[in-house]
Coordinates of C-alpha atoms in Angstrom, one line a residue:
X8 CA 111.2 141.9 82.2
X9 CA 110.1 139.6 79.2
X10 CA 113.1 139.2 78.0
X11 CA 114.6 137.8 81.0
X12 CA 111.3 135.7 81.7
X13 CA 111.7 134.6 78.1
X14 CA 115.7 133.7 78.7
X15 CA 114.9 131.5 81.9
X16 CA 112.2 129.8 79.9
X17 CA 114.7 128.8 77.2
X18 CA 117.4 127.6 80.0
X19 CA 114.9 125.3 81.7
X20 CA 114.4 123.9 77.7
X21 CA 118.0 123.6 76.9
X22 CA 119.1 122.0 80.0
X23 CA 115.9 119.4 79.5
X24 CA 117.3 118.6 76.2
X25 CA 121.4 118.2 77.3
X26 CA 119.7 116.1 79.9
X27 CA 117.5 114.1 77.5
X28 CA 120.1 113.3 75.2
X29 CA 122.3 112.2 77.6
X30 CA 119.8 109.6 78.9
X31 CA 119.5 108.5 75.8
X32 CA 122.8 108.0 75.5
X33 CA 123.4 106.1 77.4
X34 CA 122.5 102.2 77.8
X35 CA 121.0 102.0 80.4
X36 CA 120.3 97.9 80.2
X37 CA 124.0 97.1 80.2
X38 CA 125.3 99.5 82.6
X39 CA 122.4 98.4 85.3
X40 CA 123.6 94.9 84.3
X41 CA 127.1 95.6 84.8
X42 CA 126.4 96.8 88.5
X43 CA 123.9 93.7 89.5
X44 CA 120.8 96.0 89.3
X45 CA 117.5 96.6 87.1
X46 CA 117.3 99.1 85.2
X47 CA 114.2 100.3 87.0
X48 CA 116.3 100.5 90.1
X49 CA 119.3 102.1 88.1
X50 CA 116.5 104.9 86.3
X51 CA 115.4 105.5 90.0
X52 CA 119.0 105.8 91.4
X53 CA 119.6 108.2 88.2
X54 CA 116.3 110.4 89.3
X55 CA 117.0 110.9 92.6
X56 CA 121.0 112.1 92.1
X57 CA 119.5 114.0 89.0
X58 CA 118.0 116.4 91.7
X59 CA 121.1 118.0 92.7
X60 CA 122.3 119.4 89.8
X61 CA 118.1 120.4 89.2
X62 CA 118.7 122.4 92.9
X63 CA 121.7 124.3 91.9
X64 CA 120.1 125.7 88.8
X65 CA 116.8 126.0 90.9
X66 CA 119.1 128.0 93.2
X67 CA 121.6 129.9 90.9
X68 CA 118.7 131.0 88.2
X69 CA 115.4 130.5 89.7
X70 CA 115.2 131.2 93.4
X71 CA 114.1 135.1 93.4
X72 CA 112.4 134.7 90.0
X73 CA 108.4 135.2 89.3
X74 CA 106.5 132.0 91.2
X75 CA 105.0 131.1 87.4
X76 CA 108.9 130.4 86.3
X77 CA 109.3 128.4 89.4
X78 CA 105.8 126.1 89.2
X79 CA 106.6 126.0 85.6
X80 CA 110.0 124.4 86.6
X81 CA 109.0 122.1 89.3
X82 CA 106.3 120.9 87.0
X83 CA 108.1 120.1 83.9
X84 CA 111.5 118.9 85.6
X85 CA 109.2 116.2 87.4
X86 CA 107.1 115.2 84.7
X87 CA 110.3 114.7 82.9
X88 CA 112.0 112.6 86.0
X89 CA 108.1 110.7 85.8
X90 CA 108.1 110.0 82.6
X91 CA 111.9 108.8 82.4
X92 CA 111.1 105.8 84.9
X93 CA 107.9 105.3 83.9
X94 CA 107.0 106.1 80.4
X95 CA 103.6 107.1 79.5
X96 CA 102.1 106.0 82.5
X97 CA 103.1 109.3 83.5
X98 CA 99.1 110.0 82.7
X99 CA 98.2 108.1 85.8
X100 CA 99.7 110.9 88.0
X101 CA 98.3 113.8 85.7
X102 CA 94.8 112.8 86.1
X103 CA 94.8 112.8 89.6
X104 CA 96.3 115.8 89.7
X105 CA 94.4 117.8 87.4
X106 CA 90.9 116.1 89.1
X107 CA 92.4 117.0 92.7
X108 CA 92.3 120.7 91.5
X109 CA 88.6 120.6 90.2
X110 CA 87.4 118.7 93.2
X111 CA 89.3 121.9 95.3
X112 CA 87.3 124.1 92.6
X113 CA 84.3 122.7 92.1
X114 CA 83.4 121.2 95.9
X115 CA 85.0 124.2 97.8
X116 CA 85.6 124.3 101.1
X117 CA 83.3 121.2 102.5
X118 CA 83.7 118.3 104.7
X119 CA 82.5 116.8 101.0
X120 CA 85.4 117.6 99.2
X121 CA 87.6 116.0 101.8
X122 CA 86.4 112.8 101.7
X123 CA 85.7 112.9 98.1
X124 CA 89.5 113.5 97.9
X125 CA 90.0 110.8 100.0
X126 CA 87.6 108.3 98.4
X127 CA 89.1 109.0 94.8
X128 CA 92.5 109.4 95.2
X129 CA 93.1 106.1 97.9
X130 CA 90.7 104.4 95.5
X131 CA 92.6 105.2 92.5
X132 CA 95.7 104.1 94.1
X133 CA 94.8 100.6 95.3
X134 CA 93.5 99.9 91.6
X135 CA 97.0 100.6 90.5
X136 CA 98.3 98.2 93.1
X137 CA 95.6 95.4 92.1
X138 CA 96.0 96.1 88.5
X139 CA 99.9 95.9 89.0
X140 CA 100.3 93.6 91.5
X141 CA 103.3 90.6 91.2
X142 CA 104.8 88.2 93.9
X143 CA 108.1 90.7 93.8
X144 CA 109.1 94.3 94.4
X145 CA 108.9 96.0 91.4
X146 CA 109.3 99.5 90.7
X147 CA 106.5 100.8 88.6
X148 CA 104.2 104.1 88.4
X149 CA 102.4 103.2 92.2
X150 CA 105.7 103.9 93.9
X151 CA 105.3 107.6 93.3
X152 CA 101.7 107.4 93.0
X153 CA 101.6 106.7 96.7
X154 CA 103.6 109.4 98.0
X155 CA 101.5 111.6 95.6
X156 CA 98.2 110.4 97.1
X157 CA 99.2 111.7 100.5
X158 CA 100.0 115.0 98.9
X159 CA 97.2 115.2 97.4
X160 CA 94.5 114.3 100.5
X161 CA 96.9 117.0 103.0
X162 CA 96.2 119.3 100.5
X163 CA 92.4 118.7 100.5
X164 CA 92.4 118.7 104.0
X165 CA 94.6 122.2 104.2
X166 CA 92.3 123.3 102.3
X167 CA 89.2 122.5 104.2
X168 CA 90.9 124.1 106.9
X169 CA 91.4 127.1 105.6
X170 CA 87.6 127.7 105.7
X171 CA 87.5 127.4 109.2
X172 CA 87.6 130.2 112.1
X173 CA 91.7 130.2 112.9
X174 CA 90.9 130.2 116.4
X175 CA 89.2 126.4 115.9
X176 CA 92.2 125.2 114.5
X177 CA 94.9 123.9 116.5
X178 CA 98.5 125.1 116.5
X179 CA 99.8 122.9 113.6
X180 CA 96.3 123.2 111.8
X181 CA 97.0 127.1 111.8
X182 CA 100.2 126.6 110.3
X183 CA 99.0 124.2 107.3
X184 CA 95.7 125.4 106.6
X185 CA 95.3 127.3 103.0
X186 CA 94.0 131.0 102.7
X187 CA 93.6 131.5 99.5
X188 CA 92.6 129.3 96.4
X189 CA 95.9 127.4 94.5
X190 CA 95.9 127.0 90.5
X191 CA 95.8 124.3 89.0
X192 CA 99.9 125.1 88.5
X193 CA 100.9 125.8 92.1
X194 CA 98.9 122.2 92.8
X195 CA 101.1 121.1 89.9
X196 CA 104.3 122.3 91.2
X197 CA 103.7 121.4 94.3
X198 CA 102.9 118.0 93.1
X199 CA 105.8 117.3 90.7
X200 CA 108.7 118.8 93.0
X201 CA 111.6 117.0 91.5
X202 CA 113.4 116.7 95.3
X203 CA 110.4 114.4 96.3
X204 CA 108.3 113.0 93.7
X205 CA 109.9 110.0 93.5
X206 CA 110.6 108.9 97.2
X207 CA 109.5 111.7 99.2
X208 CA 109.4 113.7 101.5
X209 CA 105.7 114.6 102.6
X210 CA 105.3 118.4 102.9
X211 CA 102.6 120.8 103.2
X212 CA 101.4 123.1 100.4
X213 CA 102.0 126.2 102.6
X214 CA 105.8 124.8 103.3
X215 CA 106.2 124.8 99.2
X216 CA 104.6 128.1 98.6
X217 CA 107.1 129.8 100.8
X218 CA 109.6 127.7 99.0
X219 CA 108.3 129.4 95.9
X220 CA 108.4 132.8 97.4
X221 CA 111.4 132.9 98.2
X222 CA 111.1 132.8 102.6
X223 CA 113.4 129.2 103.2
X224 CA 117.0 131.0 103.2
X225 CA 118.9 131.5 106.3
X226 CA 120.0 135.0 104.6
X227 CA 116.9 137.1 103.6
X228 CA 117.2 138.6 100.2
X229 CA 119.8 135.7 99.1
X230 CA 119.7 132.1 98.4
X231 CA 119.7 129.9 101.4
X232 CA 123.2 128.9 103.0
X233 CA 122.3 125.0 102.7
X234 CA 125.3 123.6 100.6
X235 CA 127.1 122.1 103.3
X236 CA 124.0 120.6 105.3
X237 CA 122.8 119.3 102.1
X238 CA 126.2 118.0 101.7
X239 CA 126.5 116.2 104.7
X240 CA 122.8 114.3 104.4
X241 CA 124.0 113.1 101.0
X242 CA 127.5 111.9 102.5
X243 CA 125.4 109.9 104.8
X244 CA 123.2 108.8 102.1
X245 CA 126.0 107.6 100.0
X246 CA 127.6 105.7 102.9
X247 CA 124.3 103.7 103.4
X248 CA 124.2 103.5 99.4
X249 CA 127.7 101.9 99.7
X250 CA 127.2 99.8 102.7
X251 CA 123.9 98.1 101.0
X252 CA 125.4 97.8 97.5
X253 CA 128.5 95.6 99.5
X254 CA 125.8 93.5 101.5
X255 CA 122.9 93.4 99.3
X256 CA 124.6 89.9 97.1
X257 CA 125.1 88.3 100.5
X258 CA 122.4 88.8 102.6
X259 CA 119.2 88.8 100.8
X260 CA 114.8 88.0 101.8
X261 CA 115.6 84.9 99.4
X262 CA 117.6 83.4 101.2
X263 CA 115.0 83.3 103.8
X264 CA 112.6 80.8 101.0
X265 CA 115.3 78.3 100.4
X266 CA 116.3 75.1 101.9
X267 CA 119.9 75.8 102.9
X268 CA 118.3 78.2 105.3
X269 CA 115.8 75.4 106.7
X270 CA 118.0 73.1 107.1
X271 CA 120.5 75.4 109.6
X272 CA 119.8 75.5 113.5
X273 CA 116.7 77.6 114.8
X274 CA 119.5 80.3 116.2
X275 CA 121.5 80.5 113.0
X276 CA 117.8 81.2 111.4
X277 CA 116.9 83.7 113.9
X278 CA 119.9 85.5 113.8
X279 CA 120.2 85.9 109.9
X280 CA 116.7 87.3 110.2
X281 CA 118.0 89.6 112.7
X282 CA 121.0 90.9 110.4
X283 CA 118.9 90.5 107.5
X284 CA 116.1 92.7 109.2
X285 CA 118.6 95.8 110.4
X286 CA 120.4 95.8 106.9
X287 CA 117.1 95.6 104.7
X288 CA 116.2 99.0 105.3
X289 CA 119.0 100.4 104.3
X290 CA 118.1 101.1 100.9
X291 CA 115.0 103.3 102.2
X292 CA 117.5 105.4 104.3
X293 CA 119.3 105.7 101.3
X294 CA 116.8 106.6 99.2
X295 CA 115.3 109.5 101.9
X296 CA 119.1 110.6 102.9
X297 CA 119.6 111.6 99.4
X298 CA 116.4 113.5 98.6
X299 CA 116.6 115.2 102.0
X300 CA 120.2 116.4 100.6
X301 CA 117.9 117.6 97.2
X302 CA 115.6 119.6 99.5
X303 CA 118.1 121.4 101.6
X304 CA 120.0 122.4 98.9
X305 CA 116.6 124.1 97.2
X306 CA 116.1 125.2 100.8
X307 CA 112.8 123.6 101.6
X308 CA 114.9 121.8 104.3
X309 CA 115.0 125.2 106.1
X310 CA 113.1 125.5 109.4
X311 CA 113.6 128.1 111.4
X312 CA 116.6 128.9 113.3
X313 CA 116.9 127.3 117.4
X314 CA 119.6 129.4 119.4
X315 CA 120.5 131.5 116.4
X316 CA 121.8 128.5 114.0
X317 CA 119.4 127.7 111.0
X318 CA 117.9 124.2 110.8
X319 CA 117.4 122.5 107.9
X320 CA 115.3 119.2 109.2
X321 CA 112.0 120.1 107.7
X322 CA 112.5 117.5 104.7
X323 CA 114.5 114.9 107.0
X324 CA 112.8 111.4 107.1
X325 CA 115.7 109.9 109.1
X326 CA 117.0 111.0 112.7
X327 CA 119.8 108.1 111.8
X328 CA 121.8 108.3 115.4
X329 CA 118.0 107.3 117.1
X330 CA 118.2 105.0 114.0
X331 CA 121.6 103.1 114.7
X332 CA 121.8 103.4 118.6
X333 CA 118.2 103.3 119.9
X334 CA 117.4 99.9 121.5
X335 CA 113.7 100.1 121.2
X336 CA 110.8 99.7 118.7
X337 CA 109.2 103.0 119.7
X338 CA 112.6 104.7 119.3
X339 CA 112.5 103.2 115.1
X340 CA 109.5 104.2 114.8
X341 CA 110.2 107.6 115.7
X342 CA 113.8 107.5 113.8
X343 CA 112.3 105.8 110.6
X344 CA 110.2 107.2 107.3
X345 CA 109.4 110.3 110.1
X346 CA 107.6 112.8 107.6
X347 CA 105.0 109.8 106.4
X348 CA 104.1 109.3 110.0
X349 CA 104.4 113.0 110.8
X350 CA 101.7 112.9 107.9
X351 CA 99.7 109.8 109.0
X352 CA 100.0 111.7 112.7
X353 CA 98.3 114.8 111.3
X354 CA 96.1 114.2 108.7
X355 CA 95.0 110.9 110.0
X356 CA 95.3 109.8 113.4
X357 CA 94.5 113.4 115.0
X358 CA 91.4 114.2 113.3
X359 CA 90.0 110.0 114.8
X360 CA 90.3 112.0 118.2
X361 CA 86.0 112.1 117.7
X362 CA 86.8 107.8 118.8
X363 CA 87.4 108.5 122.1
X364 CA 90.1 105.5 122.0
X365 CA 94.0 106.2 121.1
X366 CA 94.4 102.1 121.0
X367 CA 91.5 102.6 118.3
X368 CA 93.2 105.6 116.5
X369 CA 96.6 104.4 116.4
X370 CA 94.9 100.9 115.0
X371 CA 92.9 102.8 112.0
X372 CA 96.5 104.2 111.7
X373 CA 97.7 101.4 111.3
X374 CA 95.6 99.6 109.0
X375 CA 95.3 102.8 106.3
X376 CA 99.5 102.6 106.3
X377 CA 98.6 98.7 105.1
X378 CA 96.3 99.9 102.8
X379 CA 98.5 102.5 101.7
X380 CA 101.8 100.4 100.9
X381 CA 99.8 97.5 98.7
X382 CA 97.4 95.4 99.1
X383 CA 99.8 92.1 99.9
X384 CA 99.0 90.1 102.9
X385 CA 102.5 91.1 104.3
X386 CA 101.9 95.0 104.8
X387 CA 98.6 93.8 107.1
X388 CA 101.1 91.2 109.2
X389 CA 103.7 93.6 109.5
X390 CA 101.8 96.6 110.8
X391 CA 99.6 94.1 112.9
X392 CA 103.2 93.0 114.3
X393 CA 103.6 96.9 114.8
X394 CA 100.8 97.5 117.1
X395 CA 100.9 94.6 118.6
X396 CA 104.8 94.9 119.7
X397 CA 104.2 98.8 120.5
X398 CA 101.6 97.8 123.2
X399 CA 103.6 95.1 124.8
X400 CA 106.7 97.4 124.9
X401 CA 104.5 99.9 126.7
X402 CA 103.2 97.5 129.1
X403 CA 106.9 96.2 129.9
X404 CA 108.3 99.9 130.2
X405 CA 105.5 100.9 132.7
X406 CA 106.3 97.7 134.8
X407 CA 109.7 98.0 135.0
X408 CA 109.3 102.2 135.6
X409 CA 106.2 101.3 138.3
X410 CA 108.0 98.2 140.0
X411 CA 110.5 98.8 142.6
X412 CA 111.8 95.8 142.3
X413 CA 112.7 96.1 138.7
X414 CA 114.0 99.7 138.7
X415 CA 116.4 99.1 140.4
X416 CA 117.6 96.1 139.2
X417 CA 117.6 98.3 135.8
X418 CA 119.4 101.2 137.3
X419 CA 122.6 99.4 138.4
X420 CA 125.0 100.7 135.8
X421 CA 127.4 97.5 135.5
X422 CA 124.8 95.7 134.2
X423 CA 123.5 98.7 131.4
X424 CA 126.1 97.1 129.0
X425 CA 124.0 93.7 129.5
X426 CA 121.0 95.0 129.3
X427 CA 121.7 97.0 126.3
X428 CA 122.7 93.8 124.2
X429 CA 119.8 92.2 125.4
X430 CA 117.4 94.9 124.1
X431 CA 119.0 95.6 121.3
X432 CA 118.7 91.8 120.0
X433 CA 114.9 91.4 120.8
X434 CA 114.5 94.8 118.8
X435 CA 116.2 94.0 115.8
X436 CA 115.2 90.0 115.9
X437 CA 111.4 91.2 116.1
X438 CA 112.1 93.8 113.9
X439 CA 113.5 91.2 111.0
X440 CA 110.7 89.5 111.6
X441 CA 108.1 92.2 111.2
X442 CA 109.9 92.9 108.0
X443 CA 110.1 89.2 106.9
X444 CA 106.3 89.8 105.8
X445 CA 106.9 92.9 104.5
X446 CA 109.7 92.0 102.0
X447 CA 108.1 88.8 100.8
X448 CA 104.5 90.7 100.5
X449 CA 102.5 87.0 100.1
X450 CA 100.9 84.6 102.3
X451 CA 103.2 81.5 100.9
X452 CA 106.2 83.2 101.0
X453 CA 106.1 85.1 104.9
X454 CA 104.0 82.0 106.2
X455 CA 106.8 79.1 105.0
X456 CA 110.0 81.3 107.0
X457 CA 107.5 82.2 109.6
X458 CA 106.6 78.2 110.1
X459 CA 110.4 77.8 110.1
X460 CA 111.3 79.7 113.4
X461 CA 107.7 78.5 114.8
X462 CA 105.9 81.6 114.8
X463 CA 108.7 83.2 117.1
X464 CA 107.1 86.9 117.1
X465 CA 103.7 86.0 117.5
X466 CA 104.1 83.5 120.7
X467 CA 106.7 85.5 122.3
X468 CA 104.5 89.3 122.2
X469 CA 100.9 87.5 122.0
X470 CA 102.1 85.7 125.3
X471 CA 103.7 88.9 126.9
X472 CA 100.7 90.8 126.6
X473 CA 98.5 88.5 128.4
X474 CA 101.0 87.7 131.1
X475 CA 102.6 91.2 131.4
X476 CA 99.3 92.5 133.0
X477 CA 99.1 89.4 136.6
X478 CA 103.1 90.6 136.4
X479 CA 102.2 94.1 136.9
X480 CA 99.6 93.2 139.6
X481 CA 101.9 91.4 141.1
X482 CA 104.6 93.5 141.2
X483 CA 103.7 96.8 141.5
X484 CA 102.2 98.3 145.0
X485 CA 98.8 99.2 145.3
X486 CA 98.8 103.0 146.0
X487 CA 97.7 103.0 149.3
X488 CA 100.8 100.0 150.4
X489 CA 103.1 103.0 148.5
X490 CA 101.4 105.7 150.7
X491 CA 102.5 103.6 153.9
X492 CA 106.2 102.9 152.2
X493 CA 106.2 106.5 151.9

């Protein structure tokens, strides 16, 4: 049994060295030159496609092995991937990692722990955005370091829960909450997971443990039947990849800063910031597309089987037809970055229920996704955008639902075409110009294109959600005029 422990060892070492050298190897200035990219960007491309071949040897040497092999594995193969992009500021993540287990150790169990978790780690994280900070999207050590802090407080909170009487716990808490006590290298395997250090996506502790112990296959007793699933989100991935790498020279947020676009007509400006809005994310989808591939293939992907076919969505961060076809902001929302605001859902907004208020919750919600993302002006104006276009649309949809009037001018079908377009513009136009703060992260930058189109966003929703309320009153029967019409 040594001997074979001793052999896996030395594969994980000898493919880290091929590996190594080949990096090396290769120049990476030139070739991320060569293709119009940084070499940051190219390093993180490199990572993320790394964790394939990582899966299949995961898969083919590791998957029924002793956990210790597997944590090892996880654990090195990410710190390697870390320390690849980012150098020796691969300490920044090691600390917190290695403090996150003695808080668990040392605090236990307690409401204390939690909040010291919470404190630290957020803390930590938004001195590595002030201490890092530039007027640009870079790629640096917080880009992994916030996907790790999440990690990191779930797992403190799991852990908290664990303590607790099962039948307190909700459904979902049940299913999350930690039994027994993790070492400091499950917490480091868990942690450095090579399909989702980088990028994401968010899972639980409980969801990698049964990773490691060999419970996510479709076939019990073999290695999970994931190829082709994990084969189709990375075909979809590369199609987005390919799509963005053809667009990204012609449509850019620059172009939003410079004359030329000032000095077009106000619909040619609004219109470029709608294209420019939809097509800007498609580097994220991308990015999650490909590491949702990674994770299938190892099978944390799996969940569960629904009319005896296995599903492998428990990594997926894109639902990409709601994505493409979905004509309204709610329907993003729920298509977009899903396993961060599964997370945020869970771990943040649910446990606010003491408020009293959901408009209050979802706000705090809100506001600690700002927080998280960086400390720019633009991630506070783009989530405030958020809440604020997520209330009008709910006022709009219960007029229209509660109006008689309305309804059925909206249910006559030769007009659905119509109203489809119509929709579909607001959304992405509003959405563009949500994003338009987010991709230029400073007050000079999002305030000179928002002065161009006049503050478009903010007069058309801030308006709408004073006036949609006398419409409503207006429009909608009092219930005891529907009684009579009844």
């Amino acid at each position: 049994m040594a001997s074979a422990a001793e052999g896996d060892v030395g594969a994980v070492a000898e493919l880290a060295r091929v590996l190594r050298w080949g990096f090396e190897e290769l120049s990476l200035n030139k070739l991320a030159a060569s293709l119009g990219a940084t070499e940051q960007a190219l390093r993180l491309i490199i990572s993320i496609f790394l964790g394939y071949p990582l899966a299949l040897f995961y898969r083919h040497y590791l998957f029924y092995k002793d956990s210790y092999l597997i944590h090892l594995f996880h654990t090195f193969t990410g710190l390697s991937i870390a320390y690849f992009n980012f150098g020796s500021q691969v300490y920044h993540s090691l600390l917190c990692v290695v403090l996150q287990f003695l808080i668990l150790r040392l605090m236990g169990r307690t409401i204390t722990a939690v909040l010291t978790t919470f404190c630290f780690q957020m803390a930590y994280l938004l001195a590595g955005y002030y201490y890092t900070a530039t007027g640009n999207y870079d790629i640096k050590w917080t880009m992994p370091h916030c996907v790790l802090t999440l990690k990191l407080i779930g797992l403190a909170v799991d852990y908290f829960d664990g303590g607790k009487d099962p039948n307190s716990l909700s459904s979902e808490q049940q299913k999350h909450a930690i039994r027994g006590v993790p070492s400091l290298l499950e917490v480091a395997g868990f942690s450095y997971f090579y399909g989702a250090f980088l990028v994401g996506p968010q899972f639980s502790m409980n969801h990698y443990m049964k990773l490691v112990q060999g419970q996510l296959t479709d076939i019990p007793g073999k290695i999970p039947n994931s190829t082709i699933p994990a084969l189709k989100r990375l075909s979809l991935g590369l199609i987005y990849l390919v799509g963005y790498t053809l667009l990204s020279p012609h449509i850019t947020e620059d172009y939003l800063l410079t004359e030329d676009y000032d000095s077009h007509p106000f619909w040619f400006r609004c219109m470029y910031m709608l294209v420019w809005g939809k097509f800007v994310l498609y580097k994220y989808v991308t990015c999650w597309l490909v590491t949702e591939g990674v994770c299938i293939l190892t099978g944390l992907g799996f969940n569960d089987f629904e009319n005896g076919k296995a599903k492998w969505d428990a990594c997926a961060n894109m639902k990409v037809w709601l994505f493409e076809t979905n004509p309204r902001f709610a329907g993003t929302i729920a298509s977009f970055n899903t396993n961060t605001n599964a997370w945020v859902a869970r771990y943040f907004f649910k446990r606010l229920k003491f408020l009293g208020n959901k408009e209050l919750s979802h706000g705090l919600s809100l506001l600690f996704l700002a927080l998280w993302h960086g400390l720019h002006s633009g991630y506070l104006v783009c989530f405030q955008m958020e809440f604020l276009i997520v209330i009008v649309e709910r006022q709009a949809t219960s007029l229209i639902q509660e109006s008689p009037t309305l309804s059925n001018l909206a249910s006559i079908t030769v007009l659905q075409p119509f109203y489809y377009l119509v929709q579909q513009t607001i959304h992405w136009l509003f959405m563009g110009y949500s994003m338009t703060a987010f991709c230029l992260f400073t007050w000079d930058k999002w305030l000179k294109v928002y002065k161009s189109i006049y503050f478009l966003g903010h007069v058309f929703f801030l308006s709408l959600l004073f006036i949609l309320p006398y419409v409503h009153k207006a429009m909608v029967p009092r219930k005891e005029k529907l009684k009579k019409m009844e």
